[in-house]
Amino acid sequence: MSAEHAVTQLSSDTLHASCVAIDGHAVLIEGPSGSGKSDLTLRLIDRGAVLVSDDYTLLLRRDGVLHASPPQTIRGQIEVRGIGIVELPFTQEAPVAAVIMIDPRPDRMPEPGSSRRIVGIDVPQFALPALEASAPLKVEIALHQLLESRA
């Protein structure tokens, strides 16, 4: 196999994003420091999601699928502002289904089909305000609609 072919088959990156798995599908939560990534992650975990990683996520493209996993140094840990670093159950890897971009004022009616290219894979992207009470439910609704559209 040529070096060029190997690069197209396997690629990776680290993203400044938290990540949870909802029914086995990874959802990346991206935003600036202090924007509510960990808070939204905790609220999704409270609703049944499983921690993949907090604050930084390793992304690996393998056989045309993007996978998320935690960096070794922060596996199973999440920062709970005001409390400190807390250990939680986590999953080692999950296929990425979507990216949530934290935006305190997203469009009310966004154009459908927004995506972001990560490690050569187009990933559906949604903008949501992380600190709204309904944010976890909105993440679940976006993921559910996305998965239904693929079926």
Coordinates of C-alpha atoms in Angstrom, one line a residue:
M1 CA 0.0 0.0 0.0
S2 CA 1.4 3.4 -0.9
A3 CA 1.9 6.1 1.8
E4 CA -0.6 8.3 0.0
H5 CA -3.3 5.5 0.1
A6 CA -2.5 4.9 3.8
V7 CA -3.1 8.6 4.6
T8 CA -6.5 8.5 2.9
Q9 CA -7.5 5.4 4.9
L10 CA -6.4 6.6 8.4
S11 CA -6.3 10.1 9.7
S12 CA -6.6 11.8 13.1
D13 CA -6.9 15.1 14.9
T14 CA -7.6 16.4 18.4
L15 CA -10.6 18.8 18.8
H16 CA -11.2 21.3 21.7
A17 CA -14.6 19.7 22.3
S18 CA -16.4 17.6 24.8
C19 CA -18.1 14.5 23.7
V20 CA -20.9 12.2 24.8
A21 CA -22.4 9.0 23.3
I22 CA -26.2 8.9 23.0
D23 CA -27.4 5.5 22.1
G24 CA -23.9 4.7 20.8
H25 CA -23.6 7.8 18.6
A26 CA -21.0 10.4 19.5
V27 CA -22.0 14.0 19.7
L28 CA -19.2 16.5 19.8
I29 CA -19.9 19.7 21.9
E30 CA -17.6 22.5 20.8
G31 CA -17.3 26.1 22.0
P32 CA -14.9 28.5 23.7
S33 CA -13.7 27.9 27.3
G34 CA -16.4 28.8 29.8
S35 CA -19.2 28.5 27.2
G36 CA -20.9 25.5 28.9
K37 CA -19.4 22.5 27.1
S38 CA -18.9 20.6 30.4
D39 CA -22.3 21.8 31.8
L40 CA -24.2 20.5 28.7
T41 CA -22.2 17.3 28.8
L42 CA -23.2 16.7 32.5
R43 CA -26.8 17.4 31.7
L44 CA -26.8 15.0 28.8
I45 CA -25.2 12.3 31.0
D46 CA -27.9 12.9 33.5
R47 CA -30.4 12.1 30.7
G48 CA -28.6 8.8 29.9
A49 CA -25.7 9.7 27.6
V50 CA -22.3 8.3 28.3
L51 CA -19.1 10.4 28.7
V52 CA -16.6 10.0 25.9
S53 CA -14.4 12.9 26.8
D54 CA -14.4 16.3 28.4
D55 CA -12.8 19.4 26.8
Y56 CA -10.6 17.6 24.3
T57 CA -11.6 14.7 22.0
L58 CA -9.4 12.5 19.8
L59 CA -10.9 12.0 16.4
L60 CA -9.8 9.1 14.1
R61 CA -11.0 8.4 10.6
R62 CA -11.1 4.7 10.0
D63 CA -12.6 3.1 6.9
G64 CA -14.6 6.2 6.1
V65 CA -16.1 6.6 9.6
L66 CA -15.1 9.3 12.1
H67 CA -14.6 7.9 15.7
A68 CA -14.3 9.9 18.9
S69 CA -12.3 8.8 21.9
P70 CA -10.8 10.4 25.1
P71 CA -7.2 11.3 25.4
Q72 CA -5.4 8.9 27.8
T73 CA -4.7 11.7 30.3
I74 CA -8.3 12.7 30.9
R75 CA -10.2 9.3 30.3
G76 CA -13.2 9.1 32.5
Q77 CA -12.8 12.6 33.9
I78 CA -14.9 15.7 33.7
E79 CA -14.4 19.2 35.1
V80 CA -17.4 20.2 37.3
R81 CA -17.0 23.9 37.7
G82 CA -17.0 24.8 41.4
I83 CA -16.3 21.2 42.5
G84 CA -13.2 20.1 40.5
I85 CA -12.3 17.0 38.5
V86 CA -14.8 14.2 38.9
E87 CA -14.5 10.6 37.6
L88 CA -17.4 9.2 35.7
P89 CA -18.0 6.0 33.6
F90 CA -17.0 6.5 30.0
T91 CA -16.9 4.8 26.7
Q92 CA -13.6 4.3 24.9
E93 CA -14.9 5.0 21.4
A94 CA -18.0 5.9 19.5
P95 CA -18.8 6.9 15.9
V96 CA -19.4 10.6 15.5
A97 CA -22.9 11.6 14.4
A98 CA -23.0 15.3 14.9
V99 CA -21.2 18.5 16.2
I100 CA -23.0 20.9 18.5
M101 CA -21.5 24.4 18.2
I102 CA -22.2 26.4 21.3
D103 CA -23.8 29.7 20.3
P104 CA -25.6 31.9 22.8
R105 CA -27.8 33.3 19.9
P106 CA -28.3 30.7 17.2
D107 CA -30.6 31.3 14.2
R108 CA -34.2 30.6 15.1
M109 CA -34.7 28.7 11.8
P110 CA -31.3 27.6 10.6
E111 CA -30.7 26.4 7.0
P112 CA -30.9 22.6 6.9
G113 CA -27.8 20.6 6.0
S114 CA -25.1 22.5 7.8
S115 CA -22.0 20.4 8.2
R116 CA -18.4 20.7 9.2
R117 CA -15.4 18.8 7.6
I118 CA -13.4 17.0 10.3
V119 CA -10.5 14.8 9.3
G120 CA -11.9 14.6 5.8
I121 CA -15.5 13.6 6.9
D122 CA -18.5 15.9 6.6
V123 CA -20.2 15.9 10.0
P124 CA -23.7 17.5 10.5
Q125 CA -23.5 20.6 12.6
F126 CA -26.0 22.3 14.8
A127 CA -25.7 25.6 16.8
L128 CA -27.3 25.7 20.2
P129 CA -27.1 27.8 23.4
A130 CA -25.5 25.4 25.9
L131 CA -26.9 26.9 29.1
E132 CA -30.6 27.0 28.2
A133 CA -32.7 24.5 30.2
S134 CA -33.9 22.8 27.0
A135 CA -30.4 22.4 25.5
P136 CA -30.0 18.7 26.4
L137 CA -33.4 17.9 24.8
K138 CA -32.6 19.9 21.7
V139 CA -29.4 17.9 21.3
E140 CA -31.3 14.7 21.5
I141 CA -34.0 15.9 19.1
A142 CA -31.3 17.0 16.6
L143 CA -29.6 13.6 16.8
H144 CA -32.9 11.7 16.5
Q145 CA -33.9 13.7 13.4
L146 CA -30.5 13.2 11.9
L147 CA -30.6 9.5 12.4
E148 CA -34.1 9.2 11.1
S149 CA -33.1 11.0 7.9
R150 CA -30.3 8.5 7.3
A151 CA -32.6 5.5 7.8

